[in-house]
Amino acid sequence: MRITERRMLLQASRQVAKSRERVASAAGPVSSGIEVDRPSDDPARWAAGRRARVRLQVGDLREKAITASNARLSESDRVFSTVGSVASRARELAILAANDGAQNAESRVATAGEVTALLGEALVAANSRGLDGEFLLSGTRGDNPPFDANGVYQGDANARTIEAAEGNRLVVTVTGTLFTAAEGVDIFDEIVKFRDALLADDLTGIQNAIGALEQGVHQVSLGRAQIGGLQSSLDAAEIARADFEMVLSEVHQRAVEIDPIEAASELALSTQALEAAQALTERIAQVVQAV
Amino acid sequence: MSSLMGLLDMGGSAIQAQNAGIATAANNSANVNTDGYTRQRVDLRANLGSPVYGGVTFGDPLRVGDALLAGRQRHVGGSSGYFDRLSSVLLDLEGVMTAAEGDIPAGLGELFGNINNVASSPLDPQVRESAVASAENLAFAFRQQSQEVARAREDADERVRDTASEASGLTGEIAKLNKAIQLQSDPVLLDQREQSALRLAELVGGKARIDADGQMRYLLDNGSVLVDGPRAASLEASVDATLGGFSRVEVVDGPHRLDITSQISSGELGADLHFRDDITSNLVQEIDQLAFDVATNINAIHRAGQGINGSTGQDLFVEPLTVSGAALLFEVDPVVVGDSSFLASGTVGQDVGDNGGMLALLDSSNQLLASGGTRTFVEESVRSISSVGQDVRAAIVDQKFHDAQRNGIEALRDSVSGVSLEEELNRLSQFQHASEANMRFVQTIDQILGEMIDRL
């Protein structure tokens, strides 16, 4: 084949341009760490990486929901702790007041004052709001206090669930029903009845209150255990979420990021090819110049 | 005496012939870098020598071309023009679809993530506002994606008009050159015609043939005649309402007009029409379909839920009436934007803290509600973008293949018609020596004649 000088130069310069392009495309991933930057780099890998990124994004937001739910359960636990302390103190007072030898009607009226204060303390705690302003124990009636001034439950029994992991929903709230007769005894009602018995100097009523308040204390403990269980589930969900996030990050990395050794080798090879093409072009230019 | 004079004539014509060879070699060397130049050679013809002497004469310089290669070059030019343009515009489209920070997949992820947050804290106004804001971000992503694709279509339409205009200029030029070649077959005119035809092929594809009369006839792939000797048709682009206000392309030959919009499948024009009428048109439909599916499905769930203000039957997004234009008109319902308590977080009949509405919306993220019930919203949005990547990749592979083909044919053409300086310098030297020898010959005859005259 007859080769003209112009063709030789043209082919040499095209080869240099191709080699330069190869160096540029090899240098990009080395400097950015990303091999699949655009869908056309590898449509399947790009799509896998993009899907993983969306799942990571949803997972990040899910972490917020888990954290908020966990915080609410911690707040609820504090409420249960307070109510449990109140019930426990009321039970102590009931045992003391039931001692007919040491107590009289006057001292029982004084104890009733303390019980009223305890009831108030328990009701204030039970009507606490979470950080988001919602009443903690009202069930789905979160815009209303769960207990009225007499300790009667106004909320419902509907606990809330959220998606704690992909396709996995968890109950994340407890309701004030744990303080009501639905779970054993109505704790606030028992405290009210105990107070009334104190005021009426009703020894039988006081003695009955001991057992009921004992049951109330037990009920609160069960409630706290339930909260602990929910928190454990959420913690486990959060750990699973974090682990899954790592898996997704790996999926994303595998999909779009480079293999550093392979990328460095490609850069070295393409640089060598460019240098060779440049040397060849220089040589051809010398030959053509000699003509 | 008469034979000596004849020898003088022979010497003179030989000097002229060798000088023509020098001129041709010099002209070739001068045009060594001229694009499309076809090397020439001097047409030397030996005269009949019997019975006394022969000599040499020369004709017009001959063009060392190959019609078959020129035809191949035009054919590959049409394919190269098509894939060069297609890969370039697809790369641009891919760039704008992935450059945006908040694209549709990200918008969907953000929305569903925030829906779960509302499920966790349905009464928290800040969380509800965030969810509404993420719905607005998704709406923005749909509108932006749709606008970018629409802009790419408009750009393609503008290029269609420009290409039609440039192609018309070239058909006129080829016809003019045909006319000039009829009068004078100058190699430069032939080169110019070949160059114009090659550029026309790159623009619109098609085929050209040179008939026995030396005239070029240029036909499009659908058989429409663009150039017939000295007569040229033009390509006209005019707005067509049936094409959504885009241009249709017609071959106009006097009073005859032929719509060839759907028949051009080669050259830059073919690529732009394919990009405008197929690729981006399908993409717009896909984005519209996804927008329609997202809005209608989410709205159906949202309407069945209840806001914390007791509202029911409320849409989250402005309900699209048709699939067409759904992405461009994608918006969050102004009622919800104005007051996030309309966000239907609960179940109808339940109390305000119920999150059944949000959980139902969350379910929709895993349901096959997009693309005719075959994919989730996120899967479909990712597929839609990655399909552009697939098109880009395929176009680049084709472009590289045709580029290699074009380079190969260019190399072949160059091996036949290209100028080699080495060869031309050798020829120059050959013709120079021959010219000098002939001058010496003429001087010798002249001396003999002089001596003979002196002796008289």
XYZ file of C-alpha atoms in Angstrom:
747
model
C 0.000 0.000 0.000
C 1.230 3.416 -0.946
C 1.581 5.585 2.208
C 1.931 9.327 1.860
C 3.835 11.471 4.335
C 0.619 13.266 5.222
C -1.111 9.971 6.038
C 1.835 8.900 8.201
C 1.691 12.143 10.162
C -2.095 12.030 10.375
C -2.130 8.467 11.668
C 0.639 9.235 14.132
C -1.201 12.284 15.476
C -4.446 10.261 15.688
C -2.589 7.645 17.677
C -1.261 10.339 20.017
C -4.787 11.729 20.413
C -6.161 8.237 21.176
C -3.402 7.579 23.687
C -3.998 10.950 25.322
C -7.720 10.127 25.549
C -6.851 6.780 27.158
C -4.561 8.517 29.687
C -7.319 11.032 30.499
C -9.928 8.323 30.994
C -7.491 6.324 33.138
C -6.466 9.368 35.205
C -10.067 10.402 35.968
C -10.951 7.316 38.039
C -7.542 7.336 39.788
C -8.034 10.928 40.947
C -11.749 10.630 41.801
C -11.864 7.020 42.919
C -14.992 6.594 40.798
C -14.964 4.286 37.821
C -18.633 4.423 36.900
C -19.459 8.093 36.968
C -22.072 8.202 34.210
C -24.646 5.603 33.192
C -22.835 5.047 29.894
C -19.674 3.990 31.744
C -21.547 0.802 32.624
C -25.363 1.029 32.631
C -25.914 -2.065 34.781
C -23.306 -1.106 37.398
C -24.490 2.511 37.399
C -28.096 1.386 37.984
C -27.006 -0.972 40.788
C -25.029 1.860 42.390
C -27.888 4.326 42.008
C -30.423 1.931 43.555
C -28.035 1.315 46.443
C -27.662 5.071 46.937
C -31.430 5.571 47.119
C -31.685 2.760 49.673
C -28.866 4.376 51.642
C -30.730 7.666 51.514
C -33.957 6.049 52.788
C -31.877 4.249 55.432
C -30.364 7.546 56.621
C -33.836 8.984 57.090
C -34.993 5.743 58.733
C -32.253 6.254 61.312
C -33.958 9.534 62.269
C -37.265 7.735 62.770
C -35.585 5.052 64.887
C -33.754 7.672 66.960
C -36.945 9.697 67.488
C -38.868 6.563 68.504
C -36.122 5.482 70.855
C -36.099 8.939 72.443
C -39.870 8.730 72.919
C -39.548 5.322 74.570
C -36.864 6.703 76.899
C -39.228 9.541 77.820
C -42.003 6.987 78.348
C -39.693 4.942 80.546
C -39.050 7.985 82.718
C -42.838 8.399 83.066
C -43.194 4.753 84.057
C -40.323 5.142 86.498
C -42.058 8.105 88.147
C -45.442 6.367 88.280
C -43.736 3.224 89.581
C -42.033 5.251 92.341
C -45.343 6.870 93.214
C -47.132 3.524 93.342
C -44.336 2.057 95.406
C -44.378 4.998 97.856
C -48.165 4.792 98.060
C -47.871 1.104 98.865
C -45.377 1.898 101.643
C -47.732 4.525 102.989
C -50.586 2.005 102.814
C -48.592 -0.505 104.864
C -47.768 2.215 107.409
C -51.358 3.466 107.534
C -52.658 -0.061 107.964
C -50.765 -0.310 111.253
C -53.650 0.465 113.573
C -51.454 0.670 116.625
C -49.155 3.366 115.283
C -51.648 5.345 113.176
C -54.812 7.215 113.994
C -57.418 9.099 111.976
C -55.459 12.355 112.207
C -52.202 10.854 110.970
C -54.091 9.109 108.181
C -55.558 12.424 106.990
C -51.999 13.801 106.953
C -50.868 10.774 104.912
C -53.786 11.403 102.555
C -52.247 14.812 101.866
C -49.002 13.178 100.861
C -50.890 10.673 98.672
C -52.722 13.549 96.936
C -49.356 15.131 96.178
C -48.039 11.800 94.908
C -51.100 11.374 92.697
C -50.532 14.838 91.260
C -46.877 14.029 90.618
C -47.808 10.771 88.882
C -50.487 12.433 86.757
C -48.111 15.231 85.682
C -45.588 12.587 84.644
C -48.207 10.439 82.896
C -49.394 13.462 80.933
C -45.874 14.246 79.669
C -45.274 15.240 76.077
C -42.445 14.006 73.899
C -39.870 16.235 72.176
C -42.262 16.558 69.233
C -45.016 17.962 71.515
C -47.154 14.849 71.346
C -48.545 13.342 74.572
C -46.506 10.211 75.144
C -49.146 7.828 76.445
C -52.331 8.849 74.597
C -52.069 6.219 71.888
C -53.328 7.803 68.699
C -54.980 10.630 70.629
C -51.616 12.307 70.979
C -53.002 15.821 70.894
C -54.913 15.261 74.176
C -53.547 14.456 77.637
C -53.968 10.738 78.331
C -55.309 11.177 81.871
C -57.823 13.609 83.301
C -57.453 15.251 86.727
C -58.923 12.149 88.386
C -56.509 9.830 86.588
C -59.135 8.439 84.221
C -57.564 7.308 80.939
C -58.671 9.392 77.916
C -56.404 7.861 75.277
C -56.695 4.646 73.291
C -54.837 1.367 73.147
C -53.406 1.885 69.670
C -49.637 1.634 69.694
C -47.658 3.040 66.768
C -45.520 1.103 64.313
C -42.804 2.388 62.017
C -40.620 0.821 59.367
C -37.403 0.101 61.221
C -35.821 -1.833 58.372
C -36.760 -2.602 54.778
C -40.045 -4.509 55.031
C -39.771 -4.797 58.815
C -42.116 -2.835 61.042
C -41.825 -2.454 64.780
C -44.126 -1.194 67.509
C -42.441 1.884 68.909
C -44.868 3.320 71.497
C -46.611 2.265 74.684
C -49.933 3.646 75.820
C -51.417 4.655 79.152
C -53.560 1.482 79.138
C -50.661 -0.136 80.985
C -51.753 1.890 84.013
C -55.390 0.843 83.696
C -57.529 -2.083 84.737
C -57.122 -3.520 81.252
C -53.687 -4.682 82.380
C -54.633 -5.589 85.990
C -55.535 -2.662 88.230
C -56.223 0.975 87.484
C -53.210 2.426 89.298
C -54.464 6.003 89.540
C -57.906 4.853 90.628
C -56.306 2.663 93.298
C -54.295 5.652 94.556
C -57.481 7.741 94.626
C -59.312 4.966 96.466
C -56.398 4.677 98.922
C -56.467 8.419 99.546
C -60.228 8.324 100.077
C -59.826 5.412 102.514
C -57.209 7.431 104.403
C -59.527 10.410 104.601
C -62.399 8.182 105.748
C -60.085 6.371 108.165
C -61.311 3.182 106.467
C -58.880 0.519 107.643
C -60.325 -2.165 105.353
C -60.020 0.138 102.365
C -56.430 0.894 103.363
C -55.604 -2.782 103.728
C -57.177 -3.513 100.328
C -55.062 -0.739 98.804
C -51.851 -2.541 99.798
C -52.551 -5.446 97.480
C -53.864 -3.285 94.680
C -50.869 -0.958 94.828
C -48.573 -3.971 94.975
C -50.230 -5.115 91.766
C -49.821 -1.583 90.373
C -46.103 -1.601 91.105
C -45.837 -4.964 89.364
C -47.870 -3.625 86.435
C -45.513 -0.658 86.043
C -42.541 -3.018 86.148
C -44.113 -5.062 83.384
C -44.692 -1.860 81.417
C -41.051 -0.858 81.843
C -40.002 -4.308 80.743
C -42.189 -3.871 77.667
C -40.558 -0.522 76.955
C -37.141 -2.096 77.430
C -38.133 -4.834 75.016
C -39.240 -2.294 72.417
C -36.046 -0.317 72.887
C -34.004 -3.484 72.509
C -35.861 -4.223 69.277
C -35.171 -0.699 68.063
C -31.520 -0.963 69.062
C -31.289 -4.238 67.200
C -33.028 -2.631 64.239
C -30.566 0.254 64.356
C -27.613 -2.131 64.467
C -29.115 -4.100 61.591
C -29.730 -0.836 59.740
C -26.122 0.268 60.267
C -24.862 -3.145 59.136
C -27.140 -3.034 56.120
C -25.880 0.475 55.395
C -22.367 -0.933 55.292
C -23.517 -3.687 52.947
C -25.244 -1.131 50.737
C -22.133 1.069 50.818
C -20.108 -1.926 49.687
C -22.646 -2.646 46.942
C -22.380 0.989 45.897
C -18.596 0.893 46.057
C -18.393 -2.305 44.059
C -20.760 -0.829 41.514
C -19.111 2.519 40.912
C -15.728 2.725 42.589
C -12.423 1.666 41.122
C -10.099 -1.177 41.853
C -7.073 1.007 42.745
C -4.462 -1.491 41.562
C -6.194 -2.097 38.263
C -6.708 1.654 37.775
C -3.071 2.471 38.574
C -1.899 -0.257 36.159
C -4.139 1.094 33.416
C -2.813 4.611 34.032
C 0.791 3.390 33.841
C 0.104 1.411 30.672
C -1.731 4.250 28.971
C 1.032 6.710 29.917
C 3.624 4.389 28.400
C 1.521 4.060 25.253
C 1.248 7.853 25.013
C 4.995 8.298 25.404
C 5.615 5.685 22.717
C 3.115 7.343 20.366
C 4.711 10.745 20.949
C 8.198 9.358 20.271
C 6.942 7.690 17.102
C 5.302 10.903 15.904
C 8.528 12.809 16.499
C 10.429 10.222 14.486
C 7.923 10.343 11.629
C 8.094 14.143 11.642
C 11.881 13.901 11.312
C 11.554 11.482 8.393
C 9.027 13.726 6.646
C 11.209 16.790 7.298
C 14.147 14.987 5.736
C 12.085 14.574 2.547
C 17.010 20.276 -43.698
C 13.320 19.611 -43.162
C 14.185 16.682 -40.880
C 16.474 18.902 -38.774
C 13.619 21.356 -38.386
C 11.378 18.404 -37.462
C 13.919 17.374 -34.814
C 13.845 20.910 -33.472
C 10.028 20.695 -33.245
C 10.327 17.340 -31.502
C 12.828 18.782 -28.999
C 10.618 21.793 -28.383
C 7.510 19.725 -27.740
C 9.529 17.376 -25.515
C 10.692 20.354 -23.405
C 7.049 21.519 -23.155
C 5.925 18.022 -22.115
C 8.638 17.692 -19.456
C 7.841 21.195 -18.197
C 4.172 20.162 -17.926
C 5.394 17.235 -15.818
C 7.372 19.677 -13.628
C 4.305 21.895 -13.313
C 2.104 18.926 -12.361
C 4.575 17.711 -9.729
C 4.885 21.251 -8.386
C 1.087 21.605 -8.274
C 0.787 18.290 -6.428
C 3.440 19.375 -3.943
C 1.698 22.717 -3.461
C -1.545 20.917 -2.593
C -0.006 18.310 -0.354
C -2.057 19.610 2.602
C -5.221 20.554 0.700
C -8.191 18.558 2.017
C -9.899 16.536 -0.676
C -7.179 17.208 -3.236
C -6.651 14.364 -5.677
C -3.141 14.092 -7.038
C -2.724 14.631 -10.757
C -0.360 13.211 -13.272
C 0.704 14.601 -16.607
C -0.774 12.812 -19.577
C 2.287 12.146 -21.792
C 1.689 10.428 -25.100
C 4.403 9.155 -27.417
C 3.941 10.244 -30.995
C 4.033 7.755 -33.790
C 7.705 7.525 -34.858
C 7.540 5.638 -38.131
C 9.257 6.111 -40.443
C 11.469 9.076 -39.429
C 10.826 10.256 -35.814
C 8.260 10.224 -32.973
C 8.431 12.583 -30.015
C 6.016 13.286 -27.222
C 2.867 15.328 -26.659
C 0.883 15.967 -23.468
C -2.774 16.399 -22.715
C -4.729 17.849 -19.756
C -3.464 16.644 -16.367
C -5.170 13.443 -15.249
C -6.810 13.100 -11.852
C -5.728 9.937 -10.025
C -9.034 9.132 -8.390
C -11.097 6.037 -7.709
C -14.846 6.390 -8.146
C -15.501 3.215 -6.160
C -13.564 4.491 -3.159
C -15.260 7.887 -3.396
C -18.637 6.092 -3.303
C -17.555 4.037 -0.277
C -16.321 7.178 1.416
C -19.711 8.849 0.952
C -21.532 5.758 2.182
C -19.398 5.542 5.318
C -19.651 9.333 5.639
C -23.430 9.015 6.036
C -23.080 6.365 8.770
C -20.238 8.214 10.498
C -22.154 11.483 10.420
C -25.125 9.682 11.961
C -23.231 8.038 14.829
C -20.908 11.025 15.451
C -23.941 13.240 15.942
C -25.983 10.647 17.847
C -23.241 9.816 20.345
C -22.518 13.496 20.890
C -26.140 14.524 21.571
C -26.796 11.444 23.710
C -23.716 12.219 25.816
C -25.071 15.749 26.323
C -28.476 14.367 27.295
C -26.940 11.908 29.733
C -24.934 14.768 31.233
C -27.973 16.940 31.907
C -29.982 13.992 33.261
C -27.329 13.050 35.794
C -25.865 16.474 36.562
C -28.833 17.635 38.625
C -28.232 17.239 42.350
C -31.768 16.214 43.129
C -32.827 13.802 40.413
C -36.011 11.704 40.441
C -34.579 8.616 42.203
C -33.124 10.867 44.928
C -36.451 12.720 45.181
C -38.359 9.459 45.647
C -35.877 8.226 48.261
C -36.141 11.474 50.190
C -39.948 11.430 50.060
C -40.319 7.848 51.303
C -37.681 8.394 54.004
C -39.562 11.430 55.271
C -42.895 9.590 55.098
C -41.439 7.093 57.578
C -40.429 10.012 59.784
C -44.002 11.317 59.720
C -45.142 7.790 60.583
C -42.880 8.036 63.610
C -43.972 11.549 64.647
C -47.244 12.366 62.890
C -47.996 15.390 65.049
C -44.564 16.996 64.754
C -45.071 20.048 62.486
C -41.383 20.168 61.584
C -41.371 16.556 60.434
C -44.547 17.119 58.429
C -43.065 20.245 56.819
C -39.967 18.226 55.875
C -42.161 15.602 54.221
C -44.037 18.260 52.252
C -40.708 19.868 51.286
C -39.421 16.508 50.019
C -42.624 16.089 47.973
C -41.886 19.521 46.476
C -38.296 18.466 45.737
C -39.596 15.400 43.924
C -41.997 17.568 41.929
C -39.109 19.887 41.047
C -36.985 16.924 39.937
C -39.780 15.711 37.622
C -40.262 19.171 36.129
C -36.534 19.757 35.721
C -35.911 16.366 34.088
C -38.820 16.926 31.739
C -37.618 20.445 30.877
C -34.068 19.246 30.208
C -35.292 16.565 27.817
C -37.660 19.045 26.165
C -34.755 21.487 25.739
C -32.640 18.742 24.172
C -35.512 18.066 21.725
C -35.750 21.749 20.845
C -31.992 21.903 20.261
C -32.261 18.871 17.993
C -35.071 20.571 16.080
C -32.905 23.648 15.594
C -30.098 21.492 14.275
C -32.571 19.804 11.891
C -33.377 23.231 10.430
C -29.695 24.205 10.193
C -28.745 20.899 8.573
C -31.548 21.157 6.024
C -30.336 24.626 5.123
C -26.689 23.537 4.813
C -27.709 20.494 2.741
C -29.700 22.735 0.385
C -26.624 24.902 -0.079
C -24.607 21.825 -0.953
C -27.121 20.455 -3.475
C -27.053 23.842 -5.211
C -23.267 23.819 -5.195
C -23.064 20.291 -6.642
C -25.507 21.251 -9.406
C -23.442 24.351 -10.160
C -20.266 22.273 -10.307
C -22.004 19.764 -12.588
C -22.786 22.600 -14.925
C -19.189 23.892 -14.830
C -17.793 20.382 -15.374
C -19.983 20.058 -18.481
C -18.074 22.977 -19.940
C -14.618 22.244 -18.553
C -13.547 19.035 -16.839
C -11.034 20.631 -14.516
C -9.726 18.213 -11.824
C -10.161 20.926 -9.198
C -13.875 21.171 -10.040
C -14.145 17.397 -9.733
C -12.429 17.538 -6.351
C -14.775 20.285 -5.202
C -17.807 18.281 -6.304
C -16.523 15.200 -4.521
C -15.934 17.205 -1.347
C -19.420 18.730 -1.483
C -20.984 15.312 -2.064
C -19.030 13.866 0.850
C -20.217 16.624 3.174
C -23.780 16.156 1.882
C -23.498 12.446 2.670
C -22.333 13.271 6.191
C -25.354 15.531 6.582
C -28.155 13.477 5.040
C -26.708 10.127 3.925
C -27.790 8.898 0.504
C -25.887 7.875 -2.597
C -24.237 9.647 -5.513
C -23.283 8.250 -8.864
C -21.347 9.712 -11.751
C -23.002 8.887 -15.026
C -21.335 8.430 -18.393
C -21.924 12.100 -19.158
C -19.694 12.978 -16.200
C -22.649 14.413 -14.263
C -23.288 13.574 -10.654
C -26.755 12.375 -9.554
C -27.416 12.432 -5.818
C -30.261 10.437 -4.276
C -31.420 10.129 -0.711
C -31.843 6.661 0.802
C -35.596 6.840 0.145
C -34.944 7.465 -3.545
C -35.639 11.202 -3.566
C -33.429 12.953 -6.082
C -31.458 15.835 -4.624
C -29.190 16.579 -7.569
C -29.695 15.625 -11.183
C -26.899 17.111 -13.270
C -27.305 20.868 -13.262
C -30.650 20.659 -11.441
C -30.880 20.726 -7.647
C -33.701 20.114 -5.202
C -33.572 21.697 -1.772
C -34.334 20.459 1.723
C -36.764 22.632 3.602
C -37.638 22.444 7.302
C -40.971 23.922 8.293
C -43.006 23.885 11.490
C -45.529 21.055 11.602
C -48.315 21.113 14.168
C -48.770 17.335 13.881
C -45.181 16.945 15.069
C -45.882 18.970 18.170
C -44.598 22.163 16.612
C -41.329 20.618 15.509
C -40.057 20.858 11.947
C -40.866 18.450 9.175
C -38.295 18.061 6.429
C -39.314 18.146 2.788
C -37.512 17.694 -0.482
C -38.589 20.619 -2.614
C -38.097 20.357 -6.346
C -39.893 23.190 -8.090
C -43.595 22.790 -7.320
C -43.115 19.272 -5.912
C -42.746 18.746 -2.199
C -42.148 15.423 -0.490
C -42.188 14.954 3.273
C -39.182 12.795 4.156
C -39.090 13.393 7.930
C -39.638 9.748 8.815
C -37.543 8.425 5.946
C -34.139 9.914 6.757
C -32.123 7.371 8.674
C -28.577 8.380 7.914
C -26.270 11.350 8.286
C -26.397 14.028 10.948
C -29.961 14.879 9.945
C -31.041 11.258 10.454
C -29.406 11.237 13.898
C -31.085 14.480 14.948
C -34.479 13.279 13.722
C -34.038 9.921 15.506
C -32.967 11.765 18.660
C -35.856 14.223 18.444
C -38.678 11.937 17.293
C -37.747 8.617 18.907
C -35.220 8.764 21.735
C -36.223 11.963 23.526
C -39.858 11.539 22.570
C -39.873 8.090 24.245
C -37.946 9.479 27.189
C -40.465 12.285 27.668
C -43.241 9.666 27.577
C -41.412 7.497 30.115
C -40.881 10.420 32.492
C -44.500 11.503 31.989
C -45.717 7.947 32.626
C -43.654 7.703 35.806
C -44.894 11.124 36.957
C -48.462 10.040 36.213
C -48.016 6.723 38.049
C -46.395 8.367 41.080
C -48.979 11.147 41.320
C -52.088 9.029 40.745
C -51.047 6.093 42.940
C -49.820 8.239 45.801
C -52.881 10.455 45.497
C -55.203 7.430 45.662
C -53.576 6.340 48.913
C -53.410 9.875 50.238
C -57.088 10.521 49.495
C -58.010 7.432 51.486
C -56.121 8.780 54.487
C -56.845 11.561 56.904
C -54.935 14.696 57.825
C -54.386 15.701 61.433
C -56.946 18.447 60.850
C -59.527 15.765 59.996
C -59.361 16.424 56.244
C -60.066 13.488 53.952
C -60.085 12.985 50.193
C -57.127 15.343 49.828
C -54.584 14.829 46.999
C -50.902 15.112 47.833
C -49.979 16.055 44.263
C -52.021 17.992 41.751
C -53.815 15.112 40.021
C -52.635 14.838 36.398
C -55.458 14.611 33.875
C -53.381 12.901 31.196
C -50.080 11.057 30.979
C -48.821 13.567 28.431
C -47.273 16.532 30.217
C -47.634 14.929 33.667
C -43.940 15.483 34.532
C -43.872 19.075 33.360
C -46.986 19.888 35.423
C -45.946 17.835 38.448
C -46.731 19.849 41.570
C -47.590 19.316 45.197
C -51.195 20.260 45.876
C -51.140 23.907 47.023
C -53.498 23.051 49.904
C -50.901 20.682 51.378
C -48.063 23.129 50.670
C -50.019 25.836 52.504
C -50.801 23.703 55.536
C -48.981 20.458 56.274
C -51.783 19.319 58.584
C -53.557 18.279 55.361
C -50.872 15.635 54.912
C -52.915 12.448 55.329
C -50.852 10.734 57.989
C -53.712 8.824 59.559
C -56.472 6.394 58.728
C -59.970 7.732 58.242
C -61.961 7.520 61.464
C -58.879 7.158 63.628
C -57.437 9.755 65.941
C -54.862 12.307 64.883
C -51.862 10.366 66.125
C -52.671 7.414 63.892
C -50.013 6.850 61.220
C -51.881 4.379 59.012
C -51.921 6.818 56.095
C -48.147 7.174 56.124
C -47.617 3.438 56.453
C -49.881 2.883 53.450
C -47.847 5.439 51.476
C -44.680 3.715 52.606
C -46.047 0.413 51.285
C -46.365 1.959 47.854
C -42.568 2.362 47.699
C -42.185 -1.416 47.478
C -45.172 -2.109 45.263
C -44.936 -2.625 41.502
C -46.937 0.452 40.592
C -44.788 1.860 37.792
C -44.284 0.902 34.166
C -47.536 -1.002 33.819
C -47.198 -2.716 37.172
C -43.777 -4.222 36.483
C -41.464 -2.042 38.582
C -41.326 0.064 41.724
C -41.124 3.838 41.334
C -37.409 3.924 42.217
C -36.552 1.021 39.909
C -38.342 2.680 37.012
C -36.719 6.074 37.617
C -33.240 4.489 37.719
C -33.987 2.342 34.651
C -35.125 5.380 32.708
C -31.789 7.167 33.250
C -29.657 4.080 32.776
C -31.438 3.366 29.465
C -30.018 6.663 28.191
C -26.606 5.372 29.280
C -27.228 2.195 27.295
C -28.130 4.251 24.219
C -24.961 6.334 24.681
C -22.832 3.230 25.007
C -24.354 1.614 21.912
C -23.936 4.837 19.916
C -20.284 5.168 20.987
C -19.556 1.567 19.959
C -21.159 2.200 16.563
C -19.363 5.530 16.260
C -15.983 3.923 16.928
C -16.717 1.176 14.419
C -17.699 3.623 11.702
C -14.829 5.923 12.592
C -12.412 3.043 12.064
C -14.156 2.252 8.775
C -13.897 5.898 7.720
C -10.201 6.028 8.627
C -9.589 2.834 6.679
C -11.266 4.161 3.571
C -9.519 7.511 3.948
C -6.212 5.648 4.104
C -7.162 3.696 0.985
C -8.165 6.857 -0.829
C -4.949 8.490 0.281
C -2.932 5.555 -0.995
C -4.501 6.076 -4.414
C -5.084 9.817 -4.588
C -2.922 11.360 -1.884
C 0.205 13.356 -2.628
C 3.535 11.874 -1.594
C 6.217 14.543 -1.405
C 8.920 11.960 -1.919
C 7.295 10.785 -5.142
C 6.682 14.304 -6.358
C 10.287 15.310 -5.668
C 11.492 12.265 -7.590
C 9.188 13.133 -10.473
C 10.304 16.735 -10.339
C 13.884 15.552 -10.603
C 13.025 13.144 -13.467
C 11.188 15.815 -15.450
C 13.902 18.386 -14.741
C 16.606 16.060 -16.038
C 14.502 15.168 -19.074
C 13.847 18.829 -19.724
C 17.574 19.637 -19.467
C 18.448 16.727 -21.788
C 15.915 17.932 -24.324
C 17.330 21.444 -24.092
C 20.773 19.992 -24.801
C 19.259 18.112 -27.740
C 17.681 21.291 -29.108
C 21.012 23.153 -28.619
C 22.829 20.413 -30.549
C 20.365 20.558 -33.458
C 20.633 24.332 -33.304
C 24.449 24.101 -33.505
C 24.267 21.714 -36.466
C 21.847 24.050 -38.164
C 24.140 27.022 -37.358
C 27.182 25.265 -38.789
C 25.293 24.299 -41.885
C 24.150 27.886 -42.369
C 27.725 29.136 -41.827
C 29.020 26.789 -44.538
C 26.512 28.015 -47.041
